[in-house]
Amino acid sequence: MSVFPPPHVVDDLVLANHILANEGVLDAFGHVSVRHPTARDRLLISRTRAPELVEASDLQLLDLKGARVSGNEQRSYEEVAIHAGVYRGRADVGAVVHSHAPSVIPFSVTRVPLRPIYHMGSVVGQEIPVWDIATLFGETDLLVRDAAQADSLVAALGPRTVVLMRGHGCVVTGADLHAAVFAAVYLERNATLLAAALRLGEVRTLSAGETQQASEMLRGRAGERAWEYWVRRLPR
């Protein structure tokens, strides 16, 4: 049996849940996970609970099939297959956020592509594909419930940071928990700004070079600066 992740990983995952709820990325639904730092075939995620309410005692250690290995014995999220699938398919990913951020949804159901339009939005990447569960699996409740659906979603994600899910939400990845939270927050901000800009007229998005350079600039210290700020904003 895998050893439970160290306390700092547990604490950061609890904070990630609270930050994403407080910043309007997650509400009663959605979830965030982190890969075990030493047992790479394990992931840590809360039991099914609203992110704002998640505590350390809610966390579960799962394998990459989504089965519980240890931790809280209550019901897991319906879509742990998303997290397991990303970690199976992307060795570079250390954390995953699945959200239903309202500002993002319109770009999953229209032909308007979601692209970065300002420097903070560069972290979402130059291209964001849209995955439609109906293409291979017909009419469903739109939830990703099994490995086949998750593998299809991960194939659409490819090497990118974000994939949209038609009529559902999105999956955001990061090398670590701080990076995934940073990208999830600024995906939502960028989508809000892009929708506003489209109402004004033709939009100039960031070029590939601008996206790369700006995102590289934002990695590291900028992410830690944002994390500290978001933690301070949490209700006390």
Short mmCIF file of C-alpha atoms in Angstrom, two decimals:
data_model
loop_
_atom_site.label_atom_id
_atom_site.label_comp_id
_atom_site.label_asym_id
_atom_site.label_seq_id
_atom_site.Cartn_x
_atom_site.Cartn_y
_atom_site.Cartn_z
CA MET A 1 0.00 0.00 0.00
CA SER A 2 1.30 3.46 -0.86
CA VAL A 3 2.21 5.80 1.97
CA PHE A 4 -0.09 8.81 2.25
CA PRO A 5 1.51 11.98 0.81
CA PRO A 6 3.44 14.22 3.23
CA PRO A 7 1.60 16.93 5.22
CA HIS A 8 2.65 19.81 2.97
CA VAL A 9 1.02 18.09 -0.04
CA VAL A 10 -2.14 17.46 1.95
CA ASP A 11 -2.23 21.08 3.15
CA ASP A 12 -1.69 22.46 -0.36
CA LEU A 13 -4.49 20.33 -1.82
CA VAL A 14 -6.90 21.57 0.84
CA LEU A 15 -5.82 25.14 0.09
CA ALA A 16 -6.18 24.56 -3.65
CA ASN A 17 -9.81 23.52 -3.14
CA HIS A 18 -10.51 26.61 -1.06
CA ILE A 19 -8.68 28.99 -3.41
CA LEU A 20 -10.47 27.73 -6.52
CA ALA A 21 -13.82 28.08 -4.76
CA ASN A 22 -13.02 31.53 -3.41
CA GLU A 23 -11.81 32.76 -6.81
CA GLY A 24 -15.00 31.59 -8.55
CA VAL A 25 -13.48 28.76 -10.57
CA LEU A 26 -15.22 25.98 -8.63
CA ASP A 27 -18.56 26.17 -6.85
CA ALA A 28 -20.43 23.28 -5.25
CA PHE A 29 -19.01 21.11 -8.03
CA GLY A 30 -15.68 20.48 -9.72
CA HIS A 31 -12.53 19.02 -8.19
CA VAL A 32 -8.77 19.25 -8.02
CA SER A 33 -6.16 16.53 -7.51
CA VAL A 34 -2.42 16.17 -7.11
CA ARG A 35 -0.14 13.31 -8.08
CA HIS A 36 1.67 11.60 -5.20
CA PRO A 37 5.21 13.10 -5.15
CA THR A 38 6.97 9.72 -4.86
CA ALA A 39 4.37 7.06 -5.76
CA ARG A 40 3.69 8.31 -9.29
CA ASP A 41 0.89 5.80 -9.81
CA ARG A 42 -1.21 7.37 -7.05
CA LEU A 43 -3.27 10.55 -6.87
CA LEU A 44 -4.72 12.50 -3.96
CA ILE A 45 -8.21 13.99 -4.18
CA SER A 46 -11.11 14.77 -1.87
CA ARG A 47 -14.10 12.53 -1.38
CA THR A 48 -17.21 13.91 -3.04
CA ARG A 49 -17.70 17.25 -1.32
CA ALA A 50 -18.02 20.92 -2.28
CA PRO A 51 -14.46 22.27 -2.67
CA GLU A 52 -14.99 25.15 -0.26
CA LEU A 53 -15.71 22.64 2.51
CA VAL A 54 -12.84 20.19 1.88
CA GLU A 55 -10.68 19.31 4.87
CA ALA A 56 -7.63 17.08 5.23
CA SER A 57 -9.80 14.29 6.62
CA ASP A 58 -11.78 14.23 3.33
CA LEU A 59 -8.80 13.25 1.19
CA GLN A 60 -8.46 9.90 -0.55
CA LEU A 61 -5.44 8.23 -2.14
CA LEU A 62 -6.48 6.58 -5.41
CA ASP A 63 -4.69 4.43 -7.96
CA LEU A 64 -4.64 5.30 -11.66
CA LYS A 65 -7.80 3.29 -12.22
CA GLY A 66 -9.62 5.57 -9.78
CA ALA A 67 -9.88 2.94 -7.04
CA ARG A 68 -9.37 3.98 -3.42
CA VAL A 69 -6.09 2.82 -1.87
CA SER A 70 -6.37 4.61 1.47
CA GLY A 71 -7.82 7.68 3.12
CA ASN A 72 -11.45 8.69 3.54
CA GLU A 73 -13.79 5.77 2.91
CA GLN A 74 -16.79 7.75 1.72
CA ARG A 75 -17.90 7.99 -1.90
CA SER A 76 -15.45 9.35 -4.46
CA TYR A 77 -16.32 11.97 -7.07
CA GLU A 78 -18.20 10.57 -10.05
CA GLU A 79 -15.46 11.76 -12.39
CA VAL A 80 -12.24 10.56 -10.76
CA ALA A 81 -11.70 8.85 -14.13
CA ILE A 82 -10.69 12.25 -15.52
CA HIS A 83 -7.84 12.63 -13.05
CA ALA A 84 -6.70 9.01 -13.33
CA GLY A 85 -6.74 9.24 -17.12
CA VAL A 86 -4.65 12.41 -17.25
CA TYR A 87 -2.02 10.99 -14.91
CA ARG A 88 -1.90 7.75 -16.93
CA GLY A 89 -1.46 9.59 -20.20
CA ARG A 90 0.71 12.54 -19.16
CA ALA A 91 3.81 11.78 -17.12
CA ASP A 92 4.61 15.51 -17.01
CA VAL A 93 1.39 16.43 -15.19
CA GLY A 94 1.49 16.79 -11.42
CA ALA A 95 -1.95 18.29 -10.77
CA VAL A 96 -5.37 18.42 -12.45
CA VAL A 97 -8.35 20.77 -12.08
CA HIS A 98 -11.79 19.94 -13.47
CA SER A 99 -14.12 22.93 -13.38
CA HIS A 100 -17.43 24.16 -14.75
CA ALA A 101 -16.34 27.82 -14.75
CA PRO A 102 -19.31 29.66 -16.35
CA SER A 103 -17.16 32.02 -18.42
CA VAL A 104 -15.55 29.05 -20.17
CA ILE A 105 -18.70 27.12 -21.11
CA PRO A 106 -19.78 29.34 -24.06
CA PHE A 107 -16.52 28.57 -25.85
CA SER A 108 -17.27 24.86 -25.62
CA VAL A 109 -20.62 25.14 -27.43
CA THR A 110 -19.87 27.72 -30.14
CA ARG A 111 -17.40 27.98 -33.00
CA VAL A 112 -15.59 30.85 -31.26
CA PRO A 113 -12.18 29.52 -30.14
CA LEU A 114 -10.91 30.27 -26.65
CA ARG A 115 -7.48 31.84 -27.11
CA PRO A 116 -5.20 33.91 -24.84
CA ILE A 117 -5.72 37.66 -25.24
CA TYR A 118 -3.59 39.10 -22.42
CA HIS A 119 -0.30 38.25 -20.81
CA MET A 120 -1.78 36.54 -17.75
CA GLY A 121 -3.90 34.40 -20.03
CA SER A 122 -0.80 33.09 -21.79
CA VAL A 123 -0.56 30.25 -19.27
CA VAL A 124 -3.54 28.51 -20.89
CA GLY A 125 -1.54 27.94 -24.07
CA GLN A 126 -1.93 29.04 -27.64
CA GLU A 127 -4.50 26.40 -28.59
CA ILE A 128 -7.38 25.01 -26.53
CA PRO A 129 -9.23 22.11 -28.15
CA VAL A 130 -12.86 21.18 -27.51
CA TRP A 131 -13.74 17.56 -26.71
CA ASP A 132 -17.27 16.34 -27.36
CA ILE A 133 -18.22 13.18 -25.48
CA ALA A 134 -21.05 12.52 -27.96
CA THR A 135 -18.63 11.98 -30.83
CA LEU A 136 -17.65 8.51 -29.62
CA PHE A 137 -20.11 7.76 -26.84
CA GLY A 138 -23.44 9.13 -28.07
CA GLU A 139 -25.96 10.69 -25.71
CA THR A 140 -24.80 10.58 -22.09
CA ASP A 141 -25.19 12.66 -18.94
CA LEU A 142 -21.94 14.38 -20.08
CA LEU A 143 -19.95 13.05 -17.11
CA VAL A 144 -16.69 11.20 -17.73
CA ARG A 145 -17.32 8.00 -15.82
CA ASP A 146 -14.91 5.38 -17.18
CA ALA A 147 -11.44 4.82 -18.57
CA ALA A 148 -12.53 4.75 -22.20
CA GLN A 149 -14.16 8.16 -21.95
CA ALA A 150 -11.22 9.54 -19.97
CA ASP A 151 -8.69 8.24 -22.49
CA SER A 152 -10.62 9.91 -25.29
CA LEU A 153 -10.60 13.19 -23.37
CA VAL A 154 -6.87 12.92 -22.69
CA ALA A 155 -6.20 12.21 -26.37
CA ALA A 156 -7.94 15.50 -27.22
CA LEU A 157 -5.92 17.30 -24.54
CA GLY A 158 -2.67 15.96 -26.02
CA PRO A 159 0.40 17.87 -24.77
CA ARG A 160 -1.60 21.02 -24.00
CA THR A 161 -2.52 22.69 -20.73
CA VAL A 162 -6.30 22.90 -21.20
CA VAL A 163 -9.09 21.04 -22.97
CA LEU A 164 -12.71 22.18 -23.02
CA MET A 165 -15.56 19.70 -22.63
CA ARG A 166 -18.59 20.51 -24.77
CA GLY A 167 -21.51 21.66 -22.64
CA HIS A 168 -19.72 20.67 -19.45
CA GLY A 169 -16.53 22.47 -18.47
CA CYS A 170 -12.82 21.98 -18.80
CA VAL A 171 -9.73 20.16 -17.62
CA VAL A 172 -6.67 22.17 -16.63
CA THR A 173 -3.26 20.61 -16.00
CA GLY A 174 -0.06 21.76 -14.37
CA ALA A 175 3.39 20.49 -13.51
CA ASP A 176 2.42 20.93 -9.87
CA LEU A 177 -0.54 22.05 -7.81
CA HIS A 178 0.37 25.73 -7.78
CA ALA A 179 0.78 25.77 -11.58
CA ALA A 180 -2.56 24.05 -12.18
CA VAL A 181 -4.41 26.45 -9.87
CA PHE A 182 -2.71 29.43 -11.53
CA ALA A 183 -3.76 28.23 -14.99
CA ALA A 184 -7.32 27.45 -13.87
CA VAL A 185 -7.82 30.91 -12.39
CA TYR A 186 -6.41 32.75 -15.38
CA LEU A 187 -8.30 30.56 -17.84
CA GLU A 188 -11.48 31.85 -16.23
CA ARG A 189 -10.23 35.46 -16.26
CA ASN A 190 -9.13 35.21 -19.89
CA ALA A 191 -12.47 33.73 -20.97
CA THR A 192 -14.34 36.59 -19.26
CA LEU A 193 -12.17 39.20 -20.96
CA LEU A 194 -12.39 37.52 -24.36
CA ALA A 195 -16.20 37.45 -24.21
CA ALA A 196 -16.19 41.16 -23.35
CA ALA A 197 -13.72 41.96 -26.14
CA LEU A 198 -15.78 40.07 -28.72
CA ARG A 199 -18.74 42.33 -27.97
CA LEU A 200 -16.61 45.33 -28.92
CA GLY A 201 -15.36 44.02 -32.24
CA GLU A 202 -12.53 42.07 -33.82
CA VAL A 203 -10.12 40.63 -31.26
CA ARG A 204 -6.36 40.39 -31.54
CA THR A 205 -5.15 37.33 -29.65
CA LEU A 206 -1.60 36.73 -28.46
CA SER A 207 0.79 35.36 -31.04
CA ALA A 208 2.50 32.02 -30.50
CA GLY A 209 5.72 33.79 -29.57
CA GLU A 210 3.99 36.15 -27.15
CA THR A 211 2.15 33.24 -25.55
CA GLN A 212 5.36 31.29 -25.04
CA GLN A 213 7.41 34.19 -23.70
CA ALA A 214 4.68 35.50 -21.39
CA SER A 215 3.90 32.06 -19.98
CA GLU A 216 7.59 31.40 -19.31
CA MET A 217 7.81 34.75 -17.51
CA LEU A 218 4.84 33.83 -15.31
CA ARG A 219 6.17 30.47 -14.18
CA GLY A 220 7.92 30.24 -10.84
CA ARG A 221 7.96 33.39 -8.74
CA ALA A 222 4.82 34.88 -10.27
CA GLY A 223 2.91 31.72 -9.45
CA GLU A 224 4.11 31.76 -5.85
CA ARG A 225 3.19 35.43 -5.55
CA ALA A 226 -0.34 34.65 -6.73
CA TRP A 227 -0.65 31.62 -4.43
CA GLU A 228 0.33 33.71 -1.40
CA TYR A 229 -2.21 36.37 -2.39
CA TRP A 230 -5.02 33.86 -2.91
CA VAL A 231 -4.32 32.18 0.42
CA ARG A 232 -4.49 35.58 2.16
CA ARG A 233 -7.86 36.25 0.51
CA LEU A 234 -9.44 33.13 1.99
CA PRO A 235 -12.07 33.72 4.68
CA ARG A 236 -10.65 33.36 8.18
#
